[in-house]
Every structure is written in C-alpha cells, then in structure tokens.
Coordinates of C-alpha atoms in Angstrom, one line a residue:
Chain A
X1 CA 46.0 -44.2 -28.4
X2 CA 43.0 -45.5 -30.0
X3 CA 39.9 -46.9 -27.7
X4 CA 35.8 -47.0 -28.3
X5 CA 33.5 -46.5 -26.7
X6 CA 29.8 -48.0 -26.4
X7 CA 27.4 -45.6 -24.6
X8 CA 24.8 -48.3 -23.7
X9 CA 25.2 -52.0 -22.3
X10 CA 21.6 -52.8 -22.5
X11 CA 19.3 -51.0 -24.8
X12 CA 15.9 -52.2 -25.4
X13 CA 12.5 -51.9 -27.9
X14 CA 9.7 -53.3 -29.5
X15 CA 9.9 -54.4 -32.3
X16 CA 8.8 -52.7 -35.2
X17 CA 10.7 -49.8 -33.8
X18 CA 13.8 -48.1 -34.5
X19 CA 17.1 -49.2 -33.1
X20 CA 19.7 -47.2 -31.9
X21 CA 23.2 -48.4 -30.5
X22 CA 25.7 -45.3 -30.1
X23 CA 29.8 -45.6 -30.3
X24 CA 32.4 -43.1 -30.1
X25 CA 36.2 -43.6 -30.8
X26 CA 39.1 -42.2 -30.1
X27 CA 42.3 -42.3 -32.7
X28 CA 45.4 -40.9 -33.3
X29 CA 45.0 -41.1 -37.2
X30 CA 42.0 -41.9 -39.4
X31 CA 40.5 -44.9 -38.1
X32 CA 39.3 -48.3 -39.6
X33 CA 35.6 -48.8 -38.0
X34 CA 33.7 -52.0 -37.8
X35 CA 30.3 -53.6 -36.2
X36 CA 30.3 -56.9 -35.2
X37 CA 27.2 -58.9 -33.8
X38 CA 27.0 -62.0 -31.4
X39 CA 23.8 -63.7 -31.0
X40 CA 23.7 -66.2 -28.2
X41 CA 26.4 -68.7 -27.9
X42 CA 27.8 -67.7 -31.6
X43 CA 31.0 -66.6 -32.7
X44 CA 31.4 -62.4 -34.1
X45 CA 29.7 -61.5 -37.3
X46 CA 30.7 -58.4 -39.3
X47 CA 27.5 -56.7 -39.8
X48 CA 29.1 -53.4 -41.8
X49 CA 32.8 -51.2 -41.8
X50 CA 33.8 -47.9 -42.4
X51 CA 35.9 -48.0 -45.8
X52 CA 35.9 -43.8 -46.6
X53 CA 33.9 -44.3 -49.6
X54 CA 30.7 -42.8 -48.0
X55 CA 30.1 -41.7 -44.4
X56 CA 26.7 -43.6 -44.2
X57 CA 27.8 -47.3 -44.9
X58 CA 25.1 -49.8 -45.3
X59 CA 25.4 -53.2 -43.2
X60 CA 23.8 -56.4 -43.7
X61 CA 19.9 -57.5 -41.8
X62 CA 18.9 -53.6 -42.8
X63 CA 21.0 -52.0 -40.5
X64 CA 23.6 -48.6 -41.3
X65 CA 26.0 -46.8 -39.9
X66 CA 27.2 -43.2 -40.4
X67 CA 30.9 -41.7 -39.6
X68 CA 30.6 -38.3 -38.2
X69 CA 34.1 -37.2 -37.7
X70 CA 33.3 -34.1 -36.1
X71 CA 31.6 -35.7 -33.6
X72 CA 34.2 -38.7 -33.9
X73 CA 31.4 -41.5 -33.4
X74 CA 29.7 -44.7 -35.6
X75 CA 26.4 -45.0 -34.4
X76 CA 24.6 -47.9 -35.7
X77 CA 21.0 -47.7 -36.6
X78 CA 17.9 -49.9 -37.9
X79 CA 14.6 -48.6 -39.0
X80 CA 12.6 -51.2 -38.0
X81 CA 13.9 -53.9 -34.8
X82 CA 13.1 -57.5 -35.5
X83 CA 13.3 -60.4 -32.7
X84 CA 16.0 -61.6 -34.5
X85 CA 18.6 -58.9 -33.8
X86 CA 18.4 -59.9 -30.7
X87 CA 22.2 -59.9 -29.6
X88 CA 25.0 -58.2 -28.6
X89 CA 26.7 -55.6 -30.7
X90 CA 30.6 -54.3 -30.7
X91 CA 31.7 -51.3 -32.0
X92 CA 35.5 -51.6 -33.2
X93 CA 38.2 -49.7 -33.9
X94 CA 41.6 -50.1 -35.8
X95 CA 44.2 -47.8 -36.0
X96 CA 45.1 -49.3 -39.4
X97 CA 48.5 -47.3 -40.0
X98 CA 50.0 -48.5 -36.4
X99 CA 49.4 -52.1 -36.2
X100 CA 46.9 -54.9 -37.2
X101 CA 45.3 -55.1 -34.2
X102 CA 41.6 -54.3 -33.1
X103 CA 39.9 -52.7 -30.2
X104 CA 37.1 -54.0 -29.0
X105 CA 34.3 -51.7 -27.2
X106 CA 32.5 -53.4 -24.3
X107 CA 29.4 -54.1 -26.0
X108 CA 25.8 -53.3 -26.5
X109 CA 22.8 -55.8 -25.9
X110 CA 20.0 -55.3 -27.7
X111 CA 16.6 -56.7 -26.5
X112 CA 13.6 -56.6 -28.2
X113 CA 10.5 -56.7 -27.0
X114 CA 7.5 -57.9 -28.5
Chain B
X1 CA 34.3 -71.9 -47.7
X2 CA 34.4 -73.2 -44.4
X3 CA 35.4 -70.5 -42.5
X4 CA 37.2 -70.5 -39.6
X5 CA 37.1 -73.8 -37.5
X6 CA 37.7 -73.9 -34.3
X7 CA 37.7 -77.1 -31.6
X8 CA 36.7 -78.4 -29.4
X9 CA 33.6 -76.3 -29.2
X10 CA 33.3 -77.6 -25.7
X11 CA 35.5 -78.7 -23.2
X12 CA 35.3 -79.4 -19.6
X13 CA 38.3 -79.9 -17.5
X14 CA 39.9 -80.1 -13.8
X15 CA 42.3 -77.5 -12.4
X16 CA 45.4 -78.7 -12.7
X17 CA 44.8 -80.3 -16.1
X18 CA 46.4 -79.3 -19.4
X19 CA 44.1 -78.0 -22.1
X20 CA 45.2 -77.3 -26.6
X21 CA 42.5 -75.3 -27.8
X22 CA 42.5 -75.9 -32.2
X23 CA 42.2 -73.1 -34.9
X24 CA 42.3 -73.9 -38.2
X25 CA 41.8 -70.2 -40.1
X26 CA 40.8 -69.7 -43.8
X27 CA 42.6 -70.7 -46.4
X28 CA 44.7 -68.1 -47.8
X29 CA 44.7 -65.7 -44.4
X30 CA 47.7 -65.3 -43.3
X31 CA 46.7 -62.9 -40.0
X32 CA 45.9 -65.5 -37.0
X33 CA 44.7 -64.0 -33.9
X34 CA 43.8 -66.0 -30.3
X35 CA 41.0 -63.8 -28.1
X36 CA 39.2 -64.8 -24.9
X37 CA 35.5 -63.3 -23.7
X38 CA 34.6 -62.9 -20.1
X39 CA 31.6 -60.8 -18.9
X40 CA 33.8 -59.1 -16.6
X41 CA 36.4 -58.3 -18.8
X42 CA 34.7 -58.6 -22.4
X43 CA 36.9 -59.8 -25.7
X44 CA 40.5 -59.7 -24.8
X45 CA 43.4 -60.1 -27.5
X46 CA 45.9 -62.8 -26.1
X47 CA 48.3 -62.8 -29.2
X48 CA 48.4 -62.7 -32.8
X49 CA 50.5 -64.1 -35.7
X50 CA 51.3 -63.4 -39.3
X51 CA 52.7 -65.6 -41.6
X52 CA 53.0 -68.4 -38.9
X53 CA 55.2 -66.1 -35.9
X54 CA 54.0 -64.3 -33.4
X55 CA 53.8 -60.3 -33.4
X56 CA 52.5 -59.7 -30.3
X57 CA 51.7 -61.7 -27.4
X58 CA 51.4 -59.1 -24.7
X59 CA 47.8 -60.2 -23.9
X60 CA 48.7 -63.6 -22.9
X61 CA 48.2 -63.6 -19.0
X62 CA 50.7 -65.1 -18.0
X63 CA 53.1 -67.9 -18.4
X64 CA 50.6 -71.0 -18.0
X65 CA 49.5 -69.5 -21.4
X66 CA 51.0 -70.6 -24.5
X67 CA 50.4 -70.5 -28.3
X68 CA 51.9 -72.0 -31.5
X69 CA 51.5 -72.0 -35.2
X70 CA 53.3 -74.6 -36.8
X71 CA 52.0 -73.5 -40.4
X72 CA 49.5 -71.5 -42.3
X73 CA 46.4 -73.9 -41.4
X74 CA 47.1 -74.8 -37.6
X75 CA 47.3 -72.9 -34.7
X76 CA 47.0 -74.2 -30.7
X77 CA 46.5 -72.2 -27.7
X78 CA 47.4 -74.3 -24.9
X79 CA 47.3 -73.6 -20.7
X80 CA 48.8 -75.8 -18.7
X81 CA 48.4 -76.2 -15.4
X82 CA 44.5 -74.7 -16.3
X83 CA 43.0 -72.9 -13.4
X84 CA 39.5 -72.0 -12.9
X85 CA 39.8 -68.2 -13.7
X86 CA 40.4 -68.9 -16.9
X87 CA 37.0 -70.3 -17.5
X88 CA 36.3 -68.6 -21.2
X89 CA 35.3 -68.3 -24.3
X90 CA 38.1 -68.6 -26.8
X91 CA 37.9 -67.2 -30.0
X92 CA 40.1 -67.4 -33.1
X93 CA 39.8 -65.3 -36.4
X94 CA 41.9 -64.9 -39.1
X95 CA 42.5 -62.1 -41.6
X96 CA 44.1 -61.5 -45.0
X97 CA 47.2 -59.1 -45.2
X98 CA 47.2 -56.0 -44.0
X99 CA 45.0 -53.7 -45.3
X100 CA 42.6 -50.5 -44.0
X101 CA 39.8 -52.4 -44.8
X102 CA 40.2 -56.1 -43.8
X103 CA 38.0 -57.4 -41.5
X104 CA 38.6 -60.4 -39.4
X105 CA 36.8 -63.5 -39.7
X106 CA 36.1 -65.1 -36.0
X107 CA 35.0 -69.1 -35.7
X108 CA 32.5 -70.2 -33.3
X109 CA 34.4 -70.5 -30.3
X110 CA 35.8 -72.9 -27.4
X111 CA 33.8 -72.5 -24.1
X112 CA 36.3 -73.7 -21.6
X113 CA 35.2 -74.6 -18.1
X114 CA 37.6 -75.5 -15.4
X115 CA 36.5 -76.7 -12.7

C-alpha cells in the first residue's frame, strides 16, 4: 500500500535562509509524487511533481525537489526562504497504475522568521 | 480559465440543518473529487467521480453524507441532518484523464461551521 510521510509538522527559519521540508513514501510500484502548498485560508497549489524525466524537478517560487529512490523520499528544498512561503506544505503520493487516487501526507508548516 | 469554483465559500449553519456544498470543475476534466480538511484528521478523500459516476466513495463518513454529479460541470456534496463534527473545510478539484502525470486542480474551498 502506498502512504507518505512528512517528517516535520512545524519547521521554522529566517529568512534569507535555506528551507528544508523532508518526505518519504512508500509504494508498491513507481510512484507519481507531488508538492502542494496552502497559504492561509486558500485552497492547494501545485508547487512541482515527479514526472521521471529528471530526479531533481524544479517547482515554481524557486523551490526543487529531488527523487532519491534509494532512499525512497522527495525532499523539498529552497535556497533562500522568503515571508511569503509562509504556508503549509503536502507531500503526495499516487500510486498511478492502481487507481486515480492521492495520498495526502499530514503536512508541513513552514514559518519564517524575520 | 477559471479554475475550479467552488460555493458557497462560507456557510454557517445549525445542527439539524441540511447543507449542498457546489463544485463546478474545469472545463474539459473529467476526474471530480470531494475532500474535507480537519486539523485532527488533515485532508481526507470522501469520494470521487469520472465521467459523472462515482468510483469510489468509501471515504464518505457515513450515511448523512451524500454526493451527486448530474453532468460534467456540476457536482453537490450534500449532509443532511449536518452535525457539528463535521465542521470543515471542503475542497473540490478536478483532473483530466488518467495519466502518471496529472495533477489535480483544488478550488478555494467551503468552510462549513455547524453549530
């Protein structure tokens, strides 16, 4: 069965500084991967996804991703935080060749501080 | 394009009460899924649709819950009688066919209080 994990609810820095938010999945075949951010009372952006072309996939707002499969994670990363990616952050995971539905991990909220 | 629309955005109601809870998705998407946000449980699938009928609706709590698609722009999620538990955010998104690589597209959301 397919499931992710988010390592981190809260994770916070300053801005200026790098940004880290770590996920690890779990799948029974090669999986579909996804981030999505929600800023405050908005609906789910995609910010980047997996698509096999390239393990380091390059998102939207400066931030990237890169598919380890040894390791089986998606950590999301940004060089440099800015107040506005203040939000919450889901790792997701599809297990494209079983059915058309997603799994949601439980989130990461990013604070940054000035 | 518009995106997905979803309303109301807001809706208050008593226990008791019946609420319909709108989605329209985006042109052309013919993937409809219903999800609901809690902080203690986080983003929850209730059911999802293709090409207008239901797949799978085993995330629908329970029998108060119910959800239609009567054609390729409109979908309801309806709870009658509402009770306060499921006080939520309701999120709809839509998706084109199958494929490895197709994201869904969410709206903004219904924040349902029931009081």
């Amino acid at each position: 069965a397919q499931s992710v994990t988010q390592l981190d609810s809260h994770v916070s820095v300053s801005e200026g500084t790098p940004v880290l938010l770590r996920c690890n999945y779990s799948s029974s075949y090669s999986p579909s991967l996804f981030w999505y951010v929600q800023h405050p009372n908005k609906g789910l952006q995609l910010l980047l996804k997996y698509t096999s072309a390239a393990t380091l996939v390059k998102g939207i707002n400066g931030f990237e991703a890169e598919f380890k499969k040894s390791e089986t994670s998606f950590h999301l990363t940004k060089p440099s935080a800015h107040m506005s990616d203040a939000a919450e952050y889901f790792c997701v995971v599809s297990d494209w060749r079983r059915d058309d539905k997603i799994i949601f991990g439980k989130g990461t909220r990013l604070h940054i501080l000035p | 394009d518009a995106g997905v629309i979803q309303s109301p955005r807001h809706e208050v109601t008593e226990m008791g009460q019946e609420v319909t809870l709108r989605c329209k998705p985006i042109s052309g998407h013919d993937y409809l899924f219903w999800y609901r946000q809690t902080m203690m449980r986080g983003l929850e699938l209730l059911i999802y649709f293709n090409n207008n009928v239901p797949i799978d609706d085993s995330g629908m709590p329970e029998d108060r819950f119910s959800a239609k698609m009567p054609n390729a722009s409109f979908s309801t999620l309806k709870i009658q009688p509402s009770e306060p538990r499921d006080s939520a955010v309701y999120f709809c998104a839509s998706r084109t066919t199958s494929g490895r690589y197709n994201e869904q597209f969410f709206g903004p959301g219904t924040r349902l209080t029931v009081l």
